[in-house]
XYZ file of C-alpha atoms in Angstrom:
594
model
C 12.871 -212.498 -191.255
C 13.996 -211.687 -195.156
C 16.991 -213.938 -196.410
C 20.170 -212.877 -197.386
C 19.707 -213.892 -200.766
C 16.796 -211.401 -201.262
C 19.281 -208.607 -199.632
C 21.623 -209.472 -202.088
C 19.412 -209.492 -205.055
C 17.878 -205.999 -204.454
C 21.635 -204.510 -203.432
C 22.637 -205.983 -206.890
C 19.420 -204.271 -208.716
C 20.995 -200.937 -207.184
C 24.466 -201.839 -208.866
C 22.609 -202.680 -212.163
C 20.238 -199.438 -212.458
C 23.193 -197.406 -211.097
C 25.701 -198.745 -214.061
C 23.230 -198.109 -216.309
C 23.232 -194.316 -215.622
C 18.920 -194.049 -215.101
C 17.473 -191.773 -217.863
C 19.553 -190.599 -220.751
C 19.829 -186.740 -221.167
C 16.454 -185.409 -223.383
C 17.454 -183.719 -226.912
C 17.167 -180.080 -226.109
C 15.322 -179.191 -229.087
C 12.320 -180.851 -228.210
C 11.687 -178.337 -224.982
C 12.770 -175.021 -227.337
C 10.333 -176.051 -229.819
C 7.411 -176.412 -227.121
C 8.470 -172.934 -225.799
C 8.546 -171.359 -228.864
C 4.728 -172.468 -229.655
C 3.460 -171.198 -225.859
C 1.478 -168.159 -225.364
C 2.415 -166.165 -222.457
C -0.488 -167.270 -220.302
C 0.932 -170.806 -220.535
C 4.658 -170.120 -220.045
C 3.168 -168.373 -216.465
C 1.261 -171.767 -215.557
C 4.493 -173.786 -216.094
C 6.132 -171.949 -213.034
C 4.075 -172.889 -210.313
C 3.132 -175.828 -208.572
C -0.037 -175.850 -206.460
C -1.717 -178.250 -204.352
C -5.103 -179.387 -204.905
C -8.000 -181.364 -202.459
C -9.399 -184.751 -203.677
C -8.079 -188.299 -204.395
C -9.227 -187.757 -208.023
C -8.591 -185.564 -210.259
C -12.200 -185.613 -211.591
C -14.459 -186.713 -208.991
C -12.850 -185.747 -205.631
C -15.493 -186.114 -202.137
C -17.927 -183.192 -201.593
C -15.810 -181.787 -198.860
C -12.669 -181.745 -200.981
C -14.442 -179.914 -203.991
C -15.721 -177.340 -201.531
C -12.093 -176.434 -200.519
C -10.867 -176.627 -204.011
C -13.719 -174.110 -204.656
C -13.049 -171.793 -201.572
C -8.810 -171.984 -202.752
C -9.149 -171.520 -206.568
C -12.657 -171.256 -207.640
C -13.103 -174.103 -208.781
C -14.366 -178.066 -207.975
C -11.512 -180.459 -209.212
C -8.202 -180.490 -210.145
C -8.585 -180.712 -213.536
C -10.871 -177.648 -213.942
C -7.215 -175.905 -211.953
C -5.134 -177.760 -214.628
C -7.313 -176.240 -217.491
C -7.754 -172.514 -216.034
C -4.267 -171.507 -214.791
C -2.301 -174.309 -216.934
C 0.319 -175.376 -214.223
C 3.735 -176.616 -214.802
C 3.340 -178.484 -211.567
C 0.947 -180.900 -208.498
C 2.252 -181.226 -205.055
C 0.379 -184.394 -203.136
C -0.260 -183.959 -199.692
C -2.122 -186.301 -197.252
C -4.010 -183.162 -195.821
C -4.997 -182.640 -199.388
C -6.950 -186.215 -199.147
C -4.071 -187.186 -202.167
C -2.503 -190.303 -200.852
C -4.858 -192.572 -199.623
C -2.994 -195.543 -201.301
C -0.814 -196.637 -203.956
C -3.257 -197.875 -206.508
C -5.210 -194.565 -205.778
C -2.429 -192.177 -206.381
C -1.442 -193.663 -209.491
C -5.125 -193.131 -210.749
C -4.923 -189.363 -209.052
C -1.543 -189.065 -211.289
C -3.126 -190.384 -214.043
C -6.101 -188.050 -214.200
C -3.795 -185.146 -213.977
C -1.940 -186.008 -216.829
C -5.074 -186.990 -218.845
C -6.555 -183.451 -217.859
C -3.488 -181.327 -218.706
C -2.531 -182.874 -221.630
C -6.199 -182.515 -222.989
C -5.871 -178.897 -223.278
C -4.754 -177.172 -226.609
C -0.778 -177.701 -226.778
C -1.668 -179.538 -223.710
C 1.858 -180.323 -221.806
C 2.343 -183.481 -219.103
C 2.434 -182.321 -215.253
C 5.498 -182.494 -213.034
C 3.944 -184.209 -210.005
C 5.785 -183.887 -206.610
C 5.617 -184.360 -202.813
C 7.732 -184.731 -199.637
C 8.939 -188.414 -199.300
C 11.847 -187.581 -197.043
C 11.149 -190.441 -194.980
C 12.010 -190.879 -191.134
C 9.524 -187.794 -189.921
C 8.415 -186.549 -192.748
C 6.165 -189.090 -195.240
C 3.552 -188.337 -197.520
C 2.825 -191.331 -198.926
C 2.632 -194.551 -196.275
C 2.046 -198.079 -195.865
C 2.107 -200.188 -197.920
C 4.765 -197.811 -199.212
C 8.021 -198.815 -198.182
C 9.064 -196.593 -195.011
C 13.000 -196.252 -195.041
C 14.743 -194.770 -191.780
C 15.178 -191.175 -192.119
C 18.361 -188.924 -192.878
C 19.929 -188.390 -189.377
C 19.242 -192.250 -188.946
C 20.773 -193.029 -192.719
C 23.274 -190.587 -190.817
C 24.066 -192.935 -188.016
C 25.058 -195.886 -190.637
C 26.950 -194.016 -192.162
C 26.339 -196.474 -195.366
C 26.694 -194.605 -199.047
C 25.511 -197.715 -200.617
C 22.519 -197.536 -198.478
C 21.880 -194.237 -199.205
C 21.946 -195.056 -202.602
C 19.385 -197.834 -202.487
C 17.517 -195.595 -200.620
C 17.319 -193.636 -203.164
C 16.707 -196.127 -205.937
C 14.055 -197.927 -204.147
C 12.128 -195.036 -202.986
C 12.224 -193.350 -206.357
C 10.983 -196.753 -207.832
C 7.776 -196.837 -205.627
C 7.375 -193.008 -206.506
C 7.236 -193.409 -210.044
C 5.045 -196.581 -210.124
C 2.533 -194.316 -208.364
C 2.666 -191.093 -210.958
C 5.169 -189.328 -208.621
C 8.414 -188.141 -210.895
C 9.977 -185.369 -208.493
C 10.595 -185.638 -204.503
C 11.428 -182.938 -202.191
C 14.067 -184.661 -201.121
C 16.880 -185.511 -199.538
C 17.379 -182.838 -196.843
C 20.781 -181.248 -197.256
C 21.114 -178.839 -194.039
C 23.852 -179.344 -191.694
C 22.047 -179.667 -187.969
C 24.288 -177.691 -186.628
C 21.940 -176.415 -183.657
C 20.799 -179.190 -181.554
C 17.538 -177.525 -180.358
C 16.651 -176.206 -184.286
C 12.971 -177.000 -184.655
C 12.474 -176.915 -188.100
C 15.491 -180.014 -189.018
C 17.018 -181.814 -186.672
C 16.317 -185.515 -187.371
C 15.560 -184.994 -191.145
C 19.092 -184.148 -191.809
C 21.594 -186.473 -191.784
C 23.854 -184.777 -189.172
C 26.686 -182.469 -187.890
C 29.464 -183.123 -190.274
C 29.436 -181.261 -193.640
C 31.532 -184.127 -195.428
C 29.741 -186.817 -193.923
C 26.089 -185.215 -195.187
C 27.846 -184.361 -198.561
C 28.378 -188.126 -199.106
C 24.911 -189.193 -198.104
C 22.886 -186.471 -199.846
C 25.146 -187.127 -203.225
C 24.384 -190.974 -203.209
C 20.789 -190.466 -202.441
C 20.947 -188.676 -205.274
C 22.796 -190.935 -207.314
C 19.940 -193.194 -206.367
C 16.700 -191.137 -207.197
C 18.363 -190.468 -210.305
C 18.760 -194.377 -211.110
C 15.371 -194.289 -210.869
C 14.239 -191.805 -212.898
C 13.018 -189.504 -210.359
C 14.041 -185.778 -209.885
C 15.917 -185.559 -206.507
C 15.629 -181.950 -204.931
C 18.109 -181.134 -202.331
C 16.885 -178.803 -199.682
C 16.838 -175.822 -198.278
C 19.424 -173.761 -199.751
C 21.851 -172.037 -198.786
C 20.977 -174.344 -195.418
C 18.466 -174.418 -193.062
C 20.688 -176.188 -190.137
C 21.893 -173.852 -187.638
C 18.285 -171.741 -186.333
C 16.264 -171.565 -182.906
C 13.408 -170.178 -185.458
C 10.962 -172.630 -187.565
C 10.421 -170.933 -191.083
C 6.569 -172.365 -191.097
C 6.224 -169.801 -188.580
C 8.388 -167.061 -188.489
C 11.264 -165.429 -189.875
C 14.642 -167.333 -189.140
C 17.975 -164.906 -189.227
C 21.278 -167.292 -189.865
C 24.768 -165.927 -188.190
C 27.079 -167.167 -189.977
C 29.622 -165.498 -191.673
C 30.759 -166.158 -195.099
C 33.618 -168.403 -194.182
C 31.351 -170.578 -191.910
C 28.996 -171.209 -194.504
C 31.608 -171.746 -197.161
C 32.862 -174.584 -194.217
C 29.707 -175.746 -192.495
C 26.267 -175.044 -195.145
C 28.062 -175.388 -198.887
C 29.382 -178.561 -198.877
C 26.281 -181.104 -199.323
C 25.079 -178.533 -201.744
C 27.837 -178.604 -203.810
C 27.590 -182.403 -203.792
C 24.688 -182.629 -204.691
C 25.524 -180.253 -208.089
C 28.008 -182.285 -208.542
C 25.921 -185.821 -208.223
C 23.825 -184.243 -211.129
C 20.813 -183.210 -208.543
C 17.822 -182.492 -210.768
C 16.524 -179.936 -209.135
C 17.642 -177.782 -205.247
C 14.956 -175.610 -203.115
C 15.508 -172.699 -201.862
C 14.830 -171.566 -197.854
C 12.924 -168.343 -196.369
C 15.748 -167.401 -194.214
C 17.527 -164.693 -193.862
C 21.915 -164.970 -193.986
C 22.469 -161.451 -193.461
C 26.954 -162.559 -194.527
C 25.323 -163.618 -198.048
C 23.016 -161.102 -198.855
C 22.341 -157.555 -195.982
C 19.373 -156.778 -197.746
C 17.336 -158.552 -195.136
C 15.713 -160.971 -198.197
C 14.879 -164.492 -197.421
C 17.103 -166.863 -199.819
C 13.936 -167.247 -201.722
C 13.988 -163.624 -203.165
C 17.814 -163.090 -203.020
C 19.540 -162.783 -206.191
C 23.053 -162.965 -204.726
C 21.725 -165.933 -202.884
C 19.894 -167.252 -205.654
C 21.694 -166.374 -208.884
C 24.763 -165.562 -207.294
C 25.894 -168.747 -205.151
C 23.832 -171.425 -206.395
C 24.411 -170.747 -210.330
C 27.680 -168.407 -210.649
C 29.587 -169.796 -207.618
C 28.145 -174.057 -207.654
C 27.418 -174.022 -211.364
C 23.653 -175.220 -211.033
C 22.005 -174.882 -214.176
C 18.850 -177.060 -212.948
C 15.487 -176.193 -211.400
C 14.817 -173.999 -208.531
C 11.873 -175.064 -206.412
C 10.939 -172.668 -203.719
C 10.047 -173.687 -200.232
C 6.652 -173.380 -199.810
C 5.129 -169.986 -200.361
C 2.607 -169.908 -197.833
C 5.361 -169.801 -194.913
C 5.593 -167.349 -192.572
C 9.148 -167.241 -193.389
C 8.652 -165.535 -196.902
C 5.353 -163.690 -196.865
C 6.784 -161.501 -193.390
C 8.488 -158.775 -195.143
C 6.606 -158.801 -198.547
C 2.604 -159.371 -199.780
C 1.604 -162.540 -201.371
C 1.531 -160.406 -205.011
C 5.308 -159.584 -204.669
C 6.829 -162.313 -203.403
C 6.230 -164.829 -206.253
C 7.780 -161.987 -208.780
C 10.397 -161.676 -206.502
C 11.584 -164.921 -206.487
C 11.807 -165.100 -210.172
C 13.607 -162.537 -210.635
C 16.008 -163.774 -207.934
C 16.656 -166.761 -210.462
C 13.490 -168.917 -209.457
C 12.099 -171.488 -211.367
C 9.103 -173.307 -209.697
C 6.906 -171.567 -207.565
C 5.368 -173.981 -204.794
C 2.388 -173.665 -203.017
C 1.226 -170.003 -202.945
C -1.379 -169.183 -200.211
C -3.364 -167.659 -203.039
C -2.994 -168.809 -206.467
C -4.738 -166.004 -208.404
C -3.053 -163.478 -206.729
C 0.450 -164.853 -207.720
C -0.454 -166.227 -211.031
C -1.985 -162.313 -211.894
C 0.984 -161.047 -210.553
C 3.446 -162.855 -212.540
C 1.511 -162.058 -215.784
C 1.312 -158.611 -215.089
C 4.841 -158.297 -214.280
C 5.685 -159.838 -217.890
C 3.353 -157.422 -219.214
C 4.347 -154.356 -217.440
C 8.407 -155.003 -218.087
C 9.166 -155.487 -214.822
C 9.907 -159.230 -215.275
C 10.841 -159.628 -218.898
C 9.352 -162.608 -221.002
C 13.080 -163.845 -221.556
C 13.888 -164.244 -217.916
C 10.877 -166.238 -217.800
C 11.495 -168.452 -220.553
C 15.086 -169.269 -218.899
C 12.698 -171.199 -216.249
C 10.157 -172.432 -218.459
C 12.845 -174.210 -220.489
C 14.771 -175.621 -217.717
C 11.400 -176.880 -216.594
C 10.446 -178.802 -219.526
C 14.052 -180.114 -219.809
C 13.404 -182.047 -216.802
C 10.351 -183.070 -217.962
C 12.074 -184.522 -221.276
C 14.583 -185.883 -218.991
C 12.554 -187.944 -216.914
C 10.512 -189.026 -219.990
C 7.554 -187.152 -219.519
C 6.821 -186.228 -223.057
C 6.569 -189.952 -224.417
C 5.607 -191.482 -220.951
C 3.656 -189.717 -218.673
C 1.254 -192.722 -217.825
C 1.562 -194.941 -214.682
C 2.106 -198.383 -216.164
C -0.671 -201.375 -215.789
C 0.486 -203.309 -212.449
C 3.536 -201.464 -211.995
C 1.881 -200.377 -208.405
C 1.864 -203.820 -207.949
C 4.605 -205.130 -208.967
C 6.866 -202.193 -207.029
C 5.068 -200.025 -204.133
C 6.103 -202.139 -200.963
C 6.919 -205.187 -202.250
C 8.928 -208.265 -199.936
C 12.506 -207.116 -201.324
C 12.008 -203.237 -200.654
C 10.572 -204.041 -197.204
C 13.499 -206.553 -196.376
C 15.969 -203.988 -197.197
C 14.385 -201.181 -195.242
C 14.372 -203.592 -192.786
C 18.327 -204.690 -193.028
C 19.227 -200.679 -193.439
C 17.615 -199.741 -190.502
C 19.311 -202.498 -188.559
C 23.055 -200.679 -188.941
C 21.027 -197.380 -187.619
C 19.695 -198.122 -184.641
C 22.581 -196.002 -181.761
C 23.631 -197.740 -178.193
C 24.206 -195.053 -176.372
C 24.230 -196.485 -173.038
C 25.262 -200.090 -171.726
C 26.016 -200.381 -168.154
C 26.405 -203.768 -166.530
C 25.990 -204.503 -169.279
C 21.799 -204.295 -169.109
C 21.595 -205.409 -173.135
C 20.715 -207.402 -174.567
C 18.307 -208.666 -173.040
C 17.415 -212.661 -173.050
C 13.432 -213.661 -173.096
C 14.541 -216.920 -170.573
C 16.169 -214.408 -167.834
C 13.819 -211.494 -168.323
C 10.609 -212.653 -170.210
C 8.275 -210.078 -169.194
C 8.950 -206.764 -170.464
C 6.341 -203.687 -170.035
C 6.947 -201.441 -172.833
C 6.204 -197.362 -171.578
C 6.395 -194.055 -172.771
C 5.561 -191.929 -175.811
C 3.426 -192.551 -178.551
C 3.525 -189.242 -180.974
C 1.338 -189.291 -183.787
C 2.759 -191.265 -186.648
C 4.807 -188.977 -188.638
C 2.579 -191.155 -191.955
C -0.809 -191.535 -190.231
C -0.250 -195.179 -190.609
C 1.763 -196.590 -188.438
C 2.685 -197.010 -184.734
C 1.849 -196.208 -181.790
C 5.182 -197.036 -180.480
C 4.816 -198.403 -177.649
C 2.703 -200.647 -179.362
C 5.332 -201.531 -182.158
C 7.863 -201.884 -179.797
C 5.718 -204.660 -177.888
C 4.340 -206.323 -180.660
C 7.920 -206.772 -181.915
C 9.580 -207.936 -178.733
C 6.713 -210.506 -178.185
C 7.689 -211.710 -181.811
C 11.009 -212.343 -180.663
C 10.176 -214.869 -177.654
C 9.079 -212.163 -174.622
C 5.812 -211.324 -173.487
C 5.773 -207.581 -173.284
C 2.618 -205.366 -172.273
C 2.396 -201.550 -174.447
C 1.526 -198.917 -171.327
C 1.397 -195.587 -173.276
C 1.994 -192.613 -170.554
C 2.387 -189.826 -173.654
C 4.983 -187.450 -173.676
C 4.340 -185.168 -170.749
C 2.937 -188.214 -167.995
C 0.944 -186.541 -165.068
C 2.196 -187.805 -161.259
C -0.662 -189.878 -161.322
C 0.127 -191.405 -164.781
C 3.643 -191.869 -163.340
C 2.558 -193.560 -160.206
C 0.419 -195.868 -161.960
C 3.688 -196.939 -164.788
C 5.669 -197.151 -162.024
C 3.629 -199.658 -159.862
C 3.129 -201.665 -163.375
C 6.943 -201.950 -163.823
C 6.995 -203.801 -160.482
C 5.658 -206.708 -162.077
C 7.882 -206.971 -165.005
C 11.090 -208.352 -165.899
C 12.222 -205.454 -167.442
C 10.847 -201.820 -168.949
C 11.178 -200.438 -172.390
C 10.654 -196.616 -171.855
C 10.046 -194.673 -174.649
C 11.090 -191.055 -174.837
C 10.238 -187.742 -177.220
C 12.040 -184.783 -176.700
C 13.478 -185.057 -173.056
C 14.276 -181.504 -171.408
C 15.158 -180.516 -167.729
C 11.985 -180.142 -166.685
C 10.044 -183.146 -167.899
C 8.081 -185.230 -166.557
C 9.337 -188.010 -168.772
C 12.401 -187.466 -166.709
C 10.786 -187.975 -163.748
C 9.342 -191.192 -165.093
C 12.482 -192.701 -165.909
C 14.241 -191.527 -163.067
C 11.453 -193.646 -161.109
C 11.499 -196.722 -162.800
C 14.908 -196.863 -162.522
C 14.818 -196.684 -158.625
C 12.704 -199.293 -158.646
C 15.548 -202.238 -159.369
C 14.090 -203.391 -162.754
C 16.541 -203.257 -166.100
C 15.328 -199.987 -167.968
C 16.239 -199.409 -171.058
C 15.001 -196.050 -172.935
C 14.776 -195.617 -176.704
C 14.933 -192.418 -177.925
C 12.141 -192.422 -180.975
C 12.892 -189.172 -181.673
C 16.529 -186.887 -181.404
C 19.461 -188.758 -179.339
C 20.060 -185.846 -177.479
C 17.363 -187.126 -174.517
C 20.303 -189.284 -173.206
C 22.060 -186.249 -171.723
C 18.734 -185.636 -169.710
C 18.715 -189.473 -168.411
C 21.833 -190.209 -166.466
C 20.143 -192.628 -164.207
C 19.000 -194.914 -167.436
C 21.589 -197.782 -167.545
C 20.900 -198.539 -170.879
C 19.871 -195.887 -174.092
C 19.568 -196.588 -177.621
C 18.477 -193.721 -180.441
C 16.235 -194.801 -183.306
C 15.959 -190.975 -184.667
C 12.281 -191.723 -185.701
C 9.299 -193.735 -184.834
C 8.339 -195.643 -187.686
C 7.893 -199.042 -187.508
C 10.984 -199.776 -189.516
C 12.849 -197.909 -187.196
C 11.396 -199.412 -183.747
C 11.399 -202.693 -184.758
C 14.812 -202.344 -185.601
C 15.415 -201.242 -182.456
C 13.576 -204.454 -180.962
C 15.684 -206.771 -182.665
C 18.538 -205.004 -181.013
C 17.277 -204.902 -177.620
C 16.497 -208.812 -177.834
C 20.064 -209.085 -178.933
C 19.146 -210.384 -182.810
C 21.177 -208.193 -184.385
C 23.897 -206.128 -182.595
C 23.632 -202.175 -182.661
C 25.633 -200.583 -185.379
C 24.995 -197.164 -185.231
C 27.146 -194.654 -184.337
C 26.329 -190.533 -183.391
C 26.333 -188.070 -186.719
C 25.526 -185.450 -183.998
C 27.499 -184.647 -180.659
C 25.123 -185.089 -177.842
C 26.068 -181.778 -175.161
C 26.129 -182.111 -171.199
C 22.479 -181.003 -169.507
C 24.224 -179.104 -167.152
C 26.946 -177.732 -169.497
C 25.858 -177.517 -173.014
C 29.616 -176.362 -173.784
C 31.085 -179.510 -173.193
C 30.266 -182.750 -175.286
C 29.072 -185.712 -173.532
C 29.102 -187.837 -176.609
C 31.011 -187.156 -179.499
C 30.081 -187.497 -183.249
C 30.960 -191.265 -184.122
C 29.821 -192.569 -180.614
C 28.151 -195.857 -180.425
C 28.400 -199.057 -178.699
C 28.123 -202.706 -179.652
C 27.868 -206.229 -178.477
């Protein structure tokens, strides 16, 4: 278990980098005089950001140059760096990018070599989704930190911050100078698909605080923070990967419920905010998504919060922006909203011809696209692209998931982990009274593709700490006969660790728990995923929430269950009745202790 002394010295590192302000502001001539030397062609490669297939930039696998060449017509990324001269890489691990540490700083590397080996050659701005909690695109031996709703549940602005700062640390050793990241929507809707655990909860000033330090912490670090997805993605039934959310609120319930973190984060110094496809019919009744609206755009984020910084776009090749207009439009659209970065398009040609030709046939004039090609290099001067664009020798090494970031992922996730319930009281539990524990439940793919399964975690870390406990994975929708069979094996134990995903009326995780719990034995269920399960699992005497299923997070959880460390955590949601979702069962700031 990491000392306190190597707590200490990596909370003081966060004090230090924080006093000293990260990177100083870049001389603005430096980006006007690059502008003024860029042909046209150029200035319309600096808006986008596309992904690309391989682990290299030069010599990606066979199968990875074929779907570069079905995508873009062409093998490797650095043939797409020299043809449509992008501003901008997004890594994904779909994309075969982030294999490891040591290989993404080579990836980064190459990029930079191959873009800034063209005539008037300019560095890339590489990016990716590091949110942590659900969504990772880099893993171990990255540090994992909990995610937002579980940052949420500590409540902890200083661990925010070093969230921020250590996470933007391991990003940068590995080539990676802008995250998509933190979430800023307020999860207003309990059953919204699209959120829920990766924002940090139900209270607009409590997620203003914790998006403006993570902030302050990414920035410490030299990394471009992007708050997301504005004007706020929190309150919808309606994913925007799929279709085509519509938001109800009216103009004073945004200004009350959806501005706040956003306007934190502007005034934290965010480097750059994305924009969502949805549709908020009080801000704009054109029926737009954000993405294309100029009141949304233009209108609230720069006249009314002042944001002078980059706009990203969600991801063009949603559902949620491409419903209402054709994959040529919607990239001018959005630039003439007030757009700066264009991420992702389904088709890259098509957009990038579209954006020339608008330039060239007045309907988007060259000035309007110069206002994002400057703001776009500014960042890049800011984070010191232009004199350092090059991972440093060892700094992979010396950085990405070293003892002191893992021990304080470790201690942050400790003042997460929620006790819900604690009848009897069933926790903690002692290995001399109850040594044999039988670990059940879910095991959901690992939200990295390195880690878990849970149930496995969960055993391997209570056996750690003095039990003997057995991983019996029965998935997340356990047939009678996979019920029959947990049940019979929880006869033999001590006591049952139950894991549960997503727990509704109907299933048969329910049933599960409901049985074990008839059968005498202490049961305690963990929630890997939202906290709301409790309300569908009155008979489980005890319930904690871990609001992911990393490893960071279930160990944590462990540690608590064995009585190591006592639960900290309290609710940033309210948790509704099952049987009356009008009433509130548990209340935001909820959480037990012993």
């Amino acid at each position: 278990m990491p000392s306190r002394r190597t707590v200490l010295a990596v909370g003081a590192g966060v004090t230090a980098a924080l006093a000293a302000g990260g990177t100083a502001r870049a001389d603005d001539r430096r980006p006007e005089a690059l502008l003024s030397r860029m042909t046209l062609r150029e200035k319309v490669g600096q808006v986008f950001v596309s992904r690309v297939h391989g682990h290299s930039a030069t010599a990606p696998d066979p199968a990875d140059a074929e779907a570069n060449l079905a995508d873009f017509g062409v093998r490797t990324a650095a043939e797409l760096l020299a043809r449509y001269r992008l501003g901008g890489i997004v890594y994904f691990t779909w994309a075969h990018n982030t294999r490891d540490p040591r290989q993404i700083a080579e990836l980064s590397d190459g990029l930079q070599r191959a873009s800034l080996g063209q005539p008037r050659g300019l560095p890339v701005l590489i990016s990716t989704d590091q949110e942590h909690g659900v969504v990772c695109r880099v893993g171990r031996p990255a540090t994992l930190f909990p995610g937002a709703m579980a940052i949420g549940a500590g409540g902890d602005r200083a661990g925010a911050r070093t969230l921020g700062l250590l996470a933007g640390r391991e990003l940068r050793a590995m080539g990676i100078r802008q995250d998509y990241s933190p979430v800023a929507d307020v999860n207003v809707d309990p059953a919204n698909p699209v959120i829920g655990v990766r924002s940090f909860g139900a209270d607009p000033d409590a997620v203003a605080a914790l998006v403006a330090a993570e902030i302050e912490g990414y920035r410490a670090a030299g990394v471009a923070a992007t708050g997301k997805h504005f004007p706020g993605h929190g309150d919808t039934s309606v994913d925007s990967h799929t279709g085509f959310p519509v938001i109800t609120h009216t103009r004073e319930e945004w200004e009350a419920l959806d501005e706040p973190p956003f306007r934190a984060a502007v005034a934290a110094g965010v480097d750059s905010l994305m924009t969502a496809h949805i549709v908020v019919p009080s801000l704009d009744a054109s029926g737009d998504p954000a993405t294309l609206s100029r009141p949304v755009v233009t209108g609230l984020l720069r006249e009314r919060l002042g944001f002078d910084g980059v706009v990203v776009t969600d991801a063009l090749d949603m559902a949620g922006v491409r419903t209402k207009y054709g994959d040529d439009r919607v990239p001018v659209l959005a630039l003439r909203a007030g757009v700066d970065q264009l991420l992702n398009p389904p088709k890259l040609d098509v957009a990038w011809n579209a954006v020339l030709n608008a330039v060239r046939d007045g309907e988007l004039t060259e000035e309007r696209l110069d206002e994002s090609v400057l703001r776009i290099l500014r960042l890049k001067a800011r984070l010191g692209l232009f004199d350092d664009p090059y991972v440093r020798a060892g700094e992979v090494g010396r950085t990405v998931g070293v003892p002191a970031h893992l021990a304080a992922a470790d201690r942050l996730a400790e003042r997460t982990t929620t006790l819900l319930v604690n009848e009897g009281p069933v926790l903690p539990l002692s290995a001399r009274t109850h040594p044999r524990i039988l670990v059940l439940g879910a095991d959901p793919a690992s939200p990295t593709g390195t880690t878990g399964p849970p149930t496995g975690v969960l055993a391997a870390a209570l056996t750690a700490l003095g039990f003997t406990a057995t991983a019996l994975p029965t998935g997340t929708a356990p047939s009678p006969e996979t019920v029959t069979r947990a049940v019979a094996a929880a006869a033999g134990a001590d006591a049952v660790v139950v894991a549960t995903y997503d727990v509704t009326a109907d299933s048969s995780q329910r049933t599960l728990v409901r049985q074990l719990a008839a059968i005498g034995r202490p049961v305690v269920a963990v929630a890997v995923r939202n906290p709301y399960d409790v309300a569908q699992l009155p008979f489980a005497k005890a319930c904690l929430a871990t609001y992911c299923w990393t490893d960071v997070e279930l160990r944590a959880a462990a540690r608590v269950i064995a009585g190591a460390v006592s639960p900290h955590g309290r609710l940033p949601v309210p948790v509704r009745r099952a049987d009356d979702p009008t009433r509130v069962l548990y209340p935001i700031g909820h959480g037990l202790t012993y």
